[in-house]
Coordinates of C-alpha atoms and ligand atoms in Angstrom, one line a residue:
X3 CA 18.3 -41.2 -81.1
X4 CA 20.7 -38.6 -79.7
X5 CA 21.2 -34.9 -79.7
X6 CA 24.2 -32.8 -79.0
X7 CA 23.1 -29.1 -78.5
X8 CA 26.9 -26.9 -79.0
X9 CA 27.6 -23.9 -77.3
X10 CA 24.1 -22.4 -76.6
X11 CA 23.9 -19.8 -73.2
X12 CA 21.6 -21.8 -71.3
X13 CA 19.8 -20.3 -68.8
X14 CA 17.3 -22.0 -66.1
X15 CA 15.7 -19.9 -63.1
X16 CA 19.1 -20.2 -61.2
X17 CA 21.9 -20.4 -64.0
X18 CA 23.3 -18.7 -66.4
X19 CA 26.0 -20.8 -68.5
X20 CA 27.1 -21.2 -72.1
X21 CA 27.7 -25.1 -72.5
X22 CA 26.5 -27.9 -74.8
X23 CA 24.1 -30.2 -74.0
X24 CA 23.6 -34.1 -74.2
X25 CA 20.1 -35.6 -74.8
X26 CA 20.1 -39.5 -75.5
X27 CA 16.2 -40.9 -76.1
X28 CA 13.8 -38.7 -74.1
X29 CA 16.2 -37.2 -71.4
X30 CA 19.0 -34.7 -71.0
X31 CA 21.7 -36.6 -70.0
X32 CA 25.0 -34.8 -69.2
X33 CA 25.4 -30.9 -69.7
X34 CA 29.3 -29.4 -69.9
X35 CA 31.6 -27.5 -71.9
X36 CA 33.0 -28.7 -75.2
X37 CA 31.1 -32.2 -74.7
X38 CA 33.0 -34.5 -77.3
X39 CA 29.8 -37.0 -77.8
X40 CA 28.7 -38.7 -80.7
X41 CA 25.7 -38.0 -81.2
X42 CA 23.1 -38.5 -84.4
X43 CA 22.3 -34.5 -84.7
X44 CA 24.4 -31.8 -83.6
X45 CA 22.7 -28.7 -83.4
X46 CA 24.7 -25.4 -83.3
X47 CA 23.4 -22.9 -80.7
X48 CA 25.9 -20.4 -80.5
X49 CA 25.2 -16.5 -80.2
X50 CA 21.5 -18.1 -78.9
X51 CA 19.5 -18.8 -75.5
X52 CA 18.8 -21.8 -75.1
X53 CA 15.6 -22.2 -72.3
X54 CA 13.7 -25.2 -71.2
X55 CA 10.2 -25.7 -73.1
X56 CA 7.8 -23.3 -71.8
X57 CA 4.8 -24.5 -69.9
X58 CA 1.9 -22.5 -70.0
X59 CA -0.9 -23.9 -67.0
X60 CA -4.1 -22.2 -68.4
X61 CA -5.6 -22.7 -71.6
X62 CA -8.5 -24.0 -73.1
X63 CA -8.8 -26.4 -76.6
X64 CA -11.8 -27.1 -78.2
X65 CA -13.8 -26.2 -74.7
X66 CA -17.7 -26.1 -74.5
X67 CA -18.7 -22.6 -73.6
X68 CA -20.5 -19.8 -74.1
X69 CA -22.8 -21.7 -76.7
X70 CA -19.8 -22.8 -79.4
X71 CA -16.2 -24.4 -79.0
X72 CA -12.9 -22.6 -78.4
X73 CA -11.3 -22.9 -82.1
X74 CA -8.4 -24.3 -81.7
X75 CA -8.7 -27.9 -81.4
X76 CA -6.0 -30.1 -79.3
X77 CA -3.8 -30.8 -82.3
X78 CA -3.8 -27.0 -83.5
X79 CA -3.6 -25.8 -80.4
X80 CA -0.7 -27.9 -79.1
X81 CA 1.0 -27.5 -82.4
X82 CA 0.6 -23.4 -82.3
X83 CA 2.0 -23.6 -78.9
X84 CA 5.0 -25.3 -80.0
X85 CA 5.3 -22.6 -82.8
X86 CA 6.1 -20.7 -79.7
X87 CA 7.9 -22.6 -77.5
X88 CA 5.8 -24.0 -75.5
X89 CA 6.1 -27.9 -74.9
X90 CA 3.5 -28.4 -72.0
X91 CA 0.0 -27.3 -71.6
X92 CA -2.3 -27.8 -69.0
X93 CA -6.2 -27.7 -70.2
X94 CA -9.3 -27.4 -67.9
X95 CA -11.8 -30.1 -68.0
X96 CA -15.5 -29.0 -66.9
X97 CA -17.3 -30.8 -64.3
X98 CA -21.0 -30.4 -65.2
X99 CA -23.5 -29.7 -62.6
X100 CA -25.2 -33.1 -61.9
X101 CA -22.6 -34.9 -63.6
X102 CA -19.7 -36.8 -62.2
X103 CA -15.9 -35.6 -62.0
X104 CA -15.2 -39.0 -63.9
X105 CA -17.9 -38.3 -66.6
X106 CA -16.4 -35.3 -66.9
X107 CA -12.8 -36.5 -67.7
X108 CA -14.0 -39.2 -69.7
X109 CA -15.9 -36.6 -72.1
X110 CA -12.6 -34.4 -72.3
X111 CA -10.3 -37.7 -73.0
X112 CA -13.1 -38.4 -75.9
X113 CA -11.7 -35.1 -77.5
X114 CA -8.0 -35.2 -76.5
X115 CA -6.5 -38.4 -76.7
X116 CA -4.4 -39.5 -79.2
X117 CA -4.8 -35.8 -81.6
X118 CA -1.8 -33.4 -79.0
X119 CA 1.4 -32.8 -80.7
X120 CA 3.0 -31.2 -77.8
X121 CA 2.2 -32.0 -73.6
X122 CA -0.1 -31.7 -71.9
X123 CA -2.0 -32.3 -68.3
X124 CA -5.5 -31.2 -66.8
X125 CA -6.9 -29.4 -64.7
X126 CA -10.7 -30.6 -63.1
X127 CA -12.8 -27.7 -62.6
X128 CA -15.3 -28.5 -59.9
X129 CA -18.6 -26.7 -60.8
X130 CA -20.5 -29.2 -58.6
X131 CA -19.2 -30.0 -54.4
X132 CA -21.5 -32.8 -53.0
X133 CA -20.9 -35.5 -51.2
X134 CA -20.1 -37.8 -54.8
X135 CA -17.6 -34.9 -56.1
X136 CA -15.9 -35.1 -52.7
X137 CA -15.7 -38.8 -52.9
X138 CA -14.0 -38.6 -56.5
X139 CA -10.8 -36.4 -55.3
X140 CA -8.4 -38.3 -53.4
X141 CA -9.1 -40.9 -57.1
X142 CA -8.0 -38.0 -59.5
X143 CA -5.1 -37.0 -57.2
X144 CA -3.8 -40.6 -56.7
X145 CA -4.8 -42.6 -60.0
X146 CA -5.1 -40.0 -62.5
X147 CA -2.1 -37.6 -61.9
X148 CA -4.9 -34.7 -61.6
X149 CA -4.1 -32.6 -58.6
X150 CA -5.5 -29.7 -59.4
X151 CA -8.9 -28.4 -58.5
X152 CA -10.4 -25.0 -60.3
X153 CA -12.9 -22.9 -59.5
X154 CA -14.9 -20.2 -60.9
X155 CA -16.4 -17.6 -58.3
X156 CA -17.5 -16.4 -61.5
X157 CA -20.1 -17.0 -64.5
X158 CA -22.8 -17.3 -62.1
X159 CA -25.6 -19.7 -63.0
X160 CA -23.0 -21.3 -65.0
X161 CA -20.0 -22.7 -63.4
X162 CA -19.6 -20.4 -60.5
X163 CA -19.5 -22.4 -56.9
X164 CA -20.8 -20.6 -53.3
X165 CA -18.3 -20.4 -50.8
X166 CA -19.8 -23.3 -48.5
X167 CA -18.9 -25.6 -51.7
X168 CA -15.6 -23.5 -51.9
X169 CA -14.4 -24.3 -48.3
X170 CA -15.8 -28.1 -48.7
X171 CA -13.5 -28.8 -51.6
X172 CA -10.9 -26.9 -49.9
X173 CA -11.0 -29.4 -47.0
X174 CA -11.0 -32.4 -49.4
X175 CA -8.1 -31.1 -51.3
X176 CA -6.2 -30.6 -48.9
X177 CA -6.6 -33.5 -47.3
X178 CA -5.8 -35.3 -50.4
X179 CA -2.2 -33.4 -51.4
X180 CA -4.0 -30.9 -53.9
X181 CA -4.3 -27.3 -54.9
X182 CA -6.9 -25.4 -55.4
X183 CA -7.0 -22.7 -58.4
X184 CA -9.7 -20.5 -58.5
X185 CA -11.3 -17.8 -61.1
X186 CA -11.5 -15.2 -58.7
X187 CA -14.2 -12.2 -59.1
X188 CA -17.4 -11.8 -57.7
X189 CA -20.0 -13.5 -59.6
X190 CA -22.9 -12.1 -57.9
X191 CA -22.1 -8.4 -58.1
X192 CA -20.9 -9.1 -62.3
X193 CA -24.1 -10.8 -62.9
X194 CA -25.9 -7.4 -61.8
X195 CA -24.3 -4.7 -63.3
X196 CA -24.6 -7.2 -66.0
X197 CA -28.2 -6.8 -66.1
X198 CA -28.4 -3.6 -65.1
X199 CA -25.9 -2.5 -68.8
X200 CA -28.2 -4.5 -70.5
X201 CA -31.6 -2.7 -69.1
X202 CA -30.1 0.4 -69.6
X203 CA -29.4 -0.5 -73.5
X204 CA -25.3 -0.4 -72.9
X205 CA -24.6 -3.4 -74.9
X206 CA -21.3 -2.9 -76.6
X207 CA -18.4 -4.2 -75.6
X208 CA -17.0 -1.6 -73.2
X209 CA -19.7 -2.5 -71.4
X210 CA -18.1 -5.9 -70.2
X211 CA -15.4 -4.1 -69.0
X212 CA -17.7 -1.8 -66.7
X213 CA -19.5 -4.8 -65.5
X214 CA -16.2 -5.8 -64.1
X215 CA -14.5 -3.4 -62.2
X216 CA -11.5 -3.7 -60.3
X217 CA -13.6 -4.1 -56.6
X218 CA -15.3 -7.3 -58.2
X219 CA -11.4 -9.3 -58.6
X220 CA -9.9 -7.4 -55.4
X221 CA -13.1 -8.7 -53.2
X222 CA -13.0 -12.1 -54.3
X223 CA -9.1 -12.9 -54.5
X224 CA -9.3 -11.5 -50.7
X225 CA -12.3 -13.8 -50.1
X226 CA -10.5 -16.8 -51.4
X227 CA -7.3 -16.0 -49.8
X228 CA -9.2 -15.6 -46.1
X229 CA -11.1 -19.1 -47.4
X230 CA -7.1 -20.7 -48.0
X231 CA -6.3 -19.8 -45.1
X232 CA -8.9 -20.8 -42.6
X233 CA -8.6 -24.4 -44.3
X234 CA -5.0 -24.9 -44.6
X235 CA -5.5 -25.8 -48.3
X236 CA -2.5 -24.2 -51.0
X237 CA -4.3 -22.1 -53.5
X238 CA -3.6 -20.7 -56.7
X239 CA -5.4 -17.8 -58.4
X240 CA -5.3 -17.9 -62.3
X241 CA -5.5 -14.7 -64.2
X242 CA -4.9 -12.2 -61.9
X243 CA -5.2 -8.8 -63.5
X244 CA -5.1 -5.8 -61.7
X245 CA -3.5 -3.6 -58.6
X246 CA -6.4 -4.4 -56.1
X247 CA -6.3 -7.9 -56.0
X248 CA -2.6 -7.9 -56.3
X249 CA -2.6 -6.0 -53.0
X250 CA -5.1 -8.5 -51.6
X251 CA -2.5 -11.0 -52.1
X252 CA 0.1 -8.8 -50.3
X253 CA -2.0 -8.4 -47.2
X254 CA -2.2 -12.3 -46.7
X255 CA 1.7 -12.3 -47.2
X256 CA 1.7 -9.9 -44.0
X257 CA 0.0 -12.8 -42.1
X258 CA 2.4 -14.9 -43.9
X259 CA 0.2 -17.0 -45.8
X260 CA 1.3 -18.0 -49.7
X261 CA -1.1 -17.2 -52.1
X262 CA 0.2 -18.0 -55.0
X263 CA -0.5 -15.9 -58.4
X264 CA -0.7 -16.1 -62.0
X265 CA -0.9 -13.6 -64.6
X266 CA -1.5 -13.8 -68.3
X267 CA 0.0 -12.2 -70.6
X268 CA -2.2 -9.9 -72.1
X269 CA -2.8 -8.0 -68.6
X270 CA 0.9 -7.2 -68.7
X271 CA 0.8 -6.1 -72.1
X272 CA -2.1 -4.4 -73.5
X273 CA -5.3 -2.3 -71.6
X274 CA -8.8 -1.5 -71.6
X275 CA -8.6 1.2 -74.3
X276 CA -9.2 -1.9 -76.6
X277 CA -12.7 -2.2 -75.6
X278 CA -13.6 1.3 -77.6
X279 CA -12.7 -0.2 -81.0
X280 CA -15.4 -1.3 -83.4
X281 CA -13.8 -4.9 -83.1
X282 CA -13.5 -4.3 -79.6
X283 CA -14.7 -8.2 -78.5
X284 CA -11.7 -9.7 -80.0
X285 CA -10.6 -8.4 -76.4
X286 CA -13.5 -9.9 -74.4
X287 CA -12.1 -11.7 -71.8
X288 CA -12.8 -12.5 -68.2
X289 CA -11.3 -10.4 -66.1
X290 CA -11.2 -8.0 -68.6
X291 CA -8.2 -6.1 -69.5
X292 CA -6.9 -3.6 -67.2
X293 CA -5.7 0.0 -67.3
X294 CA -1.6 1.3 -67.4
X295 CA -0.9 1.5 -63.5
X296 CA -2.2 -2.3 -63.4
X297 CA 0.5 -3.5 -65.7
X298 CA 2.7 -1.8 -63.6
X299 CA 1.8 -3.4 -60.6
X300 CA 1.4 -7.0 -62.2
X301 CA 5.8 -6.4 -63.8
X302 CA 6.5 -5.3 -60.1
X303 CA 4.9 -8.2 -58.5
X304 CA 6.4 -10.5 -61.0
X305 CA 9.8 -8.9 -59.8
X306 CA 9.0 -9.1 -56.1
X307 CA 8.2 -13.3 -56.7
X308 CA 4.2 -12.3 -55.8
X309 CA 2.9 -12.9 -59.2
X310 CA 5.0 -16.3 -59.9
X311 CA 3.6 -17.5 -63.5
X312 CA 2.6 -15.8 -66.6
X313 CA 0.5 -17.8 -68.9
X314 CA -2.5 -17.1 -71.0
X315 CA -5.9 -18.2 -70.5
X316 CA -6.3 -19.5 -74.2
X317 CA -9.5 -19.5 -75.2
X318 CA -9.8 -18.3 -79.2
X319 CA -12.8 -17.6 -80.6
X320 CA -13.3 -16.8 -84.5
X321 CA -14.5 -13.7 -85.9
X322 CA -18.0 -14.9 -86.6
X323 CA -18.1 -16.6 -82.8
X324 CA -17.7 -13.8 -81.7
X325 CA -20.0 -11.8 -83.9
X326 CA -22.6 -13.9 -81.6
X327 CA -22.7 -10.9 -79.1
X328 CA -22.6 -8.1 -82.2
X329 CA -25.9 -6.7 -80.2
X330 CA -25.1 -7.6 -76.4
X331 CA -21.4 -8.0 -75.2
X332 CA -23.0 -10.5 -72.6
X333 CA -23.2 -13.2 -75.6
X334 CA -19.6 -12.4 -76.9
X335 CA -17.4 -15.8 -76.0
X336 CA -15.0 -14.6 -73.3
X337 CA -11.2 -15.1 -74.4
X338 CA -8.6 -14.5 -76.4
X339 CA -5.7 -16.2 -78.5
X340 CA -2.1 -15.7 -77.8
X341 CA -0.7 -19.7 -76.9
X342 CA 2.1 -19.3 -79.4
X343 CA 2.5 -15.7 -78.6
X344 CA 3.5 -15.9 -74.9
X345 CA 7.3 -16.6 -74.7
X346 CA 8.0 -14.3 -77.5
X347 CA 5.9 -11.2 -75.8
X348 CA 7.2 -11.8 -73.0
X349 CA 10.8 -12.1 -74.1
X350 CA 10.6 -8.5 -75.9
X351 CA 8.3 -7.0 -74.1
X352 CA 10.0 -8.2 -70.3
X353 CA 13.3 -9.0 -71.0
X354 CA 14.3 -7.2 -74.2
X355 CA 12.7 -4.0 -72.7
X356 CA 14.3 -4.5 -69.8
X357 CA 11.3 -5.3 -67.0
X358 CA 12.7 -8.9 -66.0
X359 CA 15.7 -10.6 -65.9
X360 CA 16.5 -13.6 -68.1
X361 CA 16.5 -16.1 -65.0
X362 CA 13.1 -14.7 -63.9
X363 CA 11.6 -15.5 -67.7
X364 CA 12.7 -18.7 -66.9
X365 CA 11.0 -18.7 -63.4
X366 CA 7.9 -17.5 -64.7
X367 CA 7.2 -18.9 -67.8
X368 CA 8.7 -22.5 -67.4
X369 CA 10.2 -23.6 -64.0
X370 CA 7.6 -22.2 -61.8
X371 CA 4.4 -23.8 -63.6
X372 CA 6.4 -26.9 -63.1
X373 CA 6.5 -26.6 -59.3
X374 CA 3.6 -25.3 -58.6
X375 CA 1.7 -28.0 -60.8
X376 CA 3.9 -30.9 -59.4
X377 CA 6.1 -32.0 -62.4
X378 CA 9.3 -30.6 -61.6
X379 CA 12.3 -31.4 -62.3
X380 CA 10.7 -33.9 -65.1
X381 CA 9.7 -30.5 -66.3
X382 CA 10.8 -27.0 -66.3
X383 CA 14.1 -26.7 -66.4
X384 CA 17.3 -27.9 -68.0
X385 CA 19.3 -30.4 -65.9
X386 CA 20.3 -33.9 -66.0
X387 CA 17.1 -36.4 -66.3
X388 CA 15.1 -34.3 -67.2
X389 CA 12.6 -34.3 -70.4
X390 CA 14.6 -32.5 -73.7
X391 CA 12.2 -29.6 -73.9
X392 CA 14.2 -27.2 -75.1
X393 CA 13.9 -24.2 -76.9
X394 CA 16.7 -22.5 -78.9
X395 CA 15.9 -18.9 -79.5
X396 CA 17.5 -15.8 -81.1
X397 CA 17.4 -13.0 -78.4
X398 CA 18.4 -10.6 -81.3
X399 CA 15.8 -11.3 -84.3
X400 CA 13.2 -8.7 -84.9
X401 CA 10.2 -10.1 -86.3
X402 CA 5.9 -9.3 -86.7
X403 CA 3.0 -10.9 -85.1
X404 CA 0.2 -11.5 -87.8
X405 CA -2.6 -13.7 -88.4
X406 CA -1.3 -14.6 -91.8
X407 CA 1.6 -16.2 -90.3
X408 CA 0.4 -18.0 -87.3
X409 CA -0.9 -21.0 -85.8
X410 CA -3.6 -21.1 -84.3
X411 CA -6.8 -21.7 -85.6
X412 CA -8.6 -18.1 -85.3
X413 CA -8.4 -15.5 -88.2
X414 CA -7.1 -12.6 -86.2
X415 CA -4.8 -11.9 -83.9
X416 CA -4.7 -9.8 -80.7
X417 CA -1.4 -8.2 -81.2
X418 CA -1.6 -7.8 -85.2
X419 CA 1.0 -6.1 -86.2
X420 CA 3.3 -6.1 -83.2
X421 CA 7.2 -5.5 -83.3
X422 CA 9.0 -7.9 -81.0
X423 CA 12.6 -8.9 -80.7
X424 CA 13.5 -12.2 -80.0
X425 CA 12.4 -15.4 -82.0
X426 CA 11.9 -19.0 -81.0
X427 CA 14.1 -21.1 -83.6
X428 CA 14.1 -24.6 -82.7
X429 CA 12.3 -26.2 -80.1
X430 CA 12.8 -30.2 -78.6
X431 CA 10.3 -31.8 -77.1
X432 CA 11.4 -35.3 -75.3
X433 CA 14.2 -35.4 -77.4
X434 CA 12.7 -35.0 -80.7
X435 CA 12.9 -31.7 -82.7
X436 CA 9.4 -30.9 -82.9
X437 CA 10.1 -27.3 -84.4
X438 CA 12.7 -26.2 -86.4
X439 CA 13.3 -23.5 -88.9
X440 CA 9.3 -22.5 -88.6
X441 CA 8.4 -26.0 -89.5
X442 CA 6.7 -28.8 -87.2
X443 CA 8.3 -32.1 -87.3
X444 CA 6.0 -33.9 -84.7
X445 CA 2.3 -35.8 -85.6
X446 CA -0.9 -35.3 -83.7
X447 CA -0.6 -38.2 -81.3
X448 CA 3.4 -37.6 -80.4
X449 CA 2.4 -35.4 -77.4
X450 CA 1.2 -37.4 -74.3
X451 CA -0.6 -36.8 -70.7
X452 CA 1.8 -35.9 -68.5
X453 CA 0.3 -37.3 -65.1
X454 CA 1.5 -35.0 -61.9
X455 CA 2.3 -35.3 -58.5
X456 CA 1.1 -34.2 -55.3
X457 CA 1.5 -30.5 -54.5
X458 CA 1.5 -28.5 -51.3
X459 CA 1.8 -24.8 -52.2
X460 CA 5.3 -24.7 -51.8
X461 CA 7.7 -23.9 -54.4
Ligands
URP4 O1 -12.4 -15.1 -70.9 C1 -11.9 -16.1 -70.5 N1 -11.1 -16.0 -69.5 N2 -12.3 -17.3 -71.1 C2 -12.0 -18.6 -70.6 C3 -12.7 -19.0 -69.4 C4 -12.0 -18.4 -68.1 O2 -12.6 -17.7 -67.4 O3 -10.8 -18.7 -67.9
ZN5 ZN1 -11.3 -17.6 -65.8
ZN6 ZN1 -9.3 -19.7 -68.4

């Protein structure tokens, strides 16, 4: 099967070019101008952008938390994200305490396998450092194309690790050609204004908000950077949300370390007003959302290449899941939904309204992911070799966000209602058309692990 894309402006983190584009079987295989290929389809992309597939490297499909499942399973959920042009994900699988990495895996394999439409990768969150956990990492780096460690200074009694564990894995990763990611806020000072809202009757959800201030992220993503750097080992914090951390990270650039960072994009895009709404825990989230002067700070470190991925931290709960914390915002299951929304927010909202460049979209929502997460150039970008993930989008159309036209499988949405400009058309993923005119052409079962490389912070 082959594909001739005509006359789309393709851009990639470093290029900016209007050219067509030759895809044969699973790869791109010669890009130029006025290619004179046969080819089986031609596809006309003129007066559109034409971007590699976006990756987004946090989300979590049909997850165990909170006492239910995230909602959207790995079919819907890889499907919705190639609504929005996005051809890779990377999921999370959860060690349990006591259990083995490998048991682990095995459970999330019982769930994934066979039913993803579009990519996808893991994650291993480590919940659990002992001497067995150590023993399994240099397996998962090596053998299973895993090479990426998270963990949760959070969620205390639940998956949150102390900071000996913390260094320990560090050590291991390291040695091993790994990264570690972390959830980065202080568990132990959240778990007591936790209880202390709850003593005092303050049970709505504002109240998760104000048992996570700004001080709990900014301590621990210094903490974690000072732990980074004493071991040597590259780490990545996921979800970074607000001014204080940010600056954290800037002070261990003046000793010239490379922290690297990742926003979502909900803490670029909409703020903690949210929380004083009667359906205020469709916003419950951890971190929570943030105020103005933090979305300016998280645009301006996007701009100065601090903050180098935006992604989303998927995690959809249902209206009635989330009615499970109606009385206490402590039971509310943390996260939101916005897998297909991503590319298109942040085209309009970034690009469109002129906060980043075109190249730096790129960067941040497709190349950079790549990198950091050791897949590129397989991934990421558009060059020769490479996968066809491609996504053919109309900078110009204006268009609504609304449950009643997503994906996803969650009755609401977080940005009901929005405006945005710029829509995702057609998308490729390894050389088939797996979206076109708002229709998927791919089955559950077409999208396939995507096993990674070694990584060493450096991108
Ligand atoms: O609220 C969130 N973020 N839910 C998913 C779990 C996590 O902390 O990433
Ligand atoms: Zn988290
Ligand atoms: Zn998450």
């Amino acid at each position: 099967m082959s594909i001739l894309i005509k006359n789309g402006r393709i851009i990639t983190a470093d290029s900016d070019q209007v050219a067509d584009i030759f895809i044969e079987g699973e790869k791109i295989k010669t890009i130029g101008k006025n290619l004179s290929r046969q080819a089986d389809e031609t596809i006309d992309a003129s007066g559109k952008l034409v971007f590699p597939g976006g990756i987004d490297p946090h989300v979590h499909l049909d997850m165990p938390f909170m006492g239910t499942y995230s909602s959207d399973n790995y079919e819907t959920g890889t499907r919705a994200a190639l609504f929005g042009g996005t051809t890779m994900v990377i999921d999370f699988i959860l060690q349990k305490q006591g259990n083995s990495l490998q048991a682990a895996l095995n459970e999330w394999r019982s769930r994934s396998n066979g039913n993803c439409v579009g990519d996808y990768s893991f994650h291993m969150a480590v919940t659990d450092f002992n001497e067995g956990t150590k023993k399994e990492i240099k397996h998962f780096v090596e053998e299973e194309g895993i090479t990426s460690f998270k963990t949760f200074m959070a969620y205390k009694g639940a998956l949150m690790i102390d900071d000996r564990q913390m260094v320990g894995l560090m050590e291991e990763v390291k040695k091993q050609g790994g990264l570690v990611t972390v959830h980065a806020t202080n568990g132990d000072m959240i778990d007591y204004l936790v209880s202390k809202h709850r003593e005092e009757g303050k049970l709505s959800p504002l109240y998760h908000y104000l048992s996570q201030p700004e001080v709990t992220e900014a301590e621990a993503s210094e903490r974690f950077a000072d732990m980074a750097n004493y071991t040597g080992c590259p780490g990545y914090i996921v979800h970074l949300t607000c001014e204080g951390a940010l600056n954290a990270v800037r002070n261990a650039t003046r000793r010239n370390q490379n922290v690297l960072v990742e926003t979502c994009i909900q803490y670029l895009v909409i703020d903690a007003s949210l929380y004083e709404r009667v359906d205020g825990a469709k916003w419950v989230m951890s971190p929570p959302l943030r105020e103005k002067k933090d979305q300016q700070t998280l645009w301006a470190g996007i701009n100065q290449g601090i903050v180098k991925v935006v992604a989303t931290d998927h995690c959809p709960f249902k209206w009635q899941q989330k009615l499970m914390g109606k009385d206490d915002f402590s039971k509310i299951p943390n996260g939101h939904p916005a897998i297909e929304n991503r590319m298109e927010l942040l085209f309009s909202e970034g690009v469109y309204n002129g906060r980043i460049s075109l190249n730096k979209y790129v960067e941040v929502a497709c190349t950079n992911p790549a990198k950091i997460f050791g897949m590129f150039p397989r991934k990421g970008t558009i060059g020769i070799d490479s996968d066809a993930d491609i996504v053919i989008f109309d900078p110009n159309e204006k268009h609504s966000i609304s449950a009643s036209s997503h994906h996803m499988n969650v009755d609401y949405s977080a940005y009901e209602g929005w405006e945005l400009t710029g829509k995702v058309k057609t998308v490729l993923l390894r050389g088939r058309v797996a979206i076109d005119n708002n229709v998927c052409k791919l089955e559950k079962g077409y999208g396939q692990f995507i096993k990674r490389n070694k990584v060493n912070g450096m991108i």
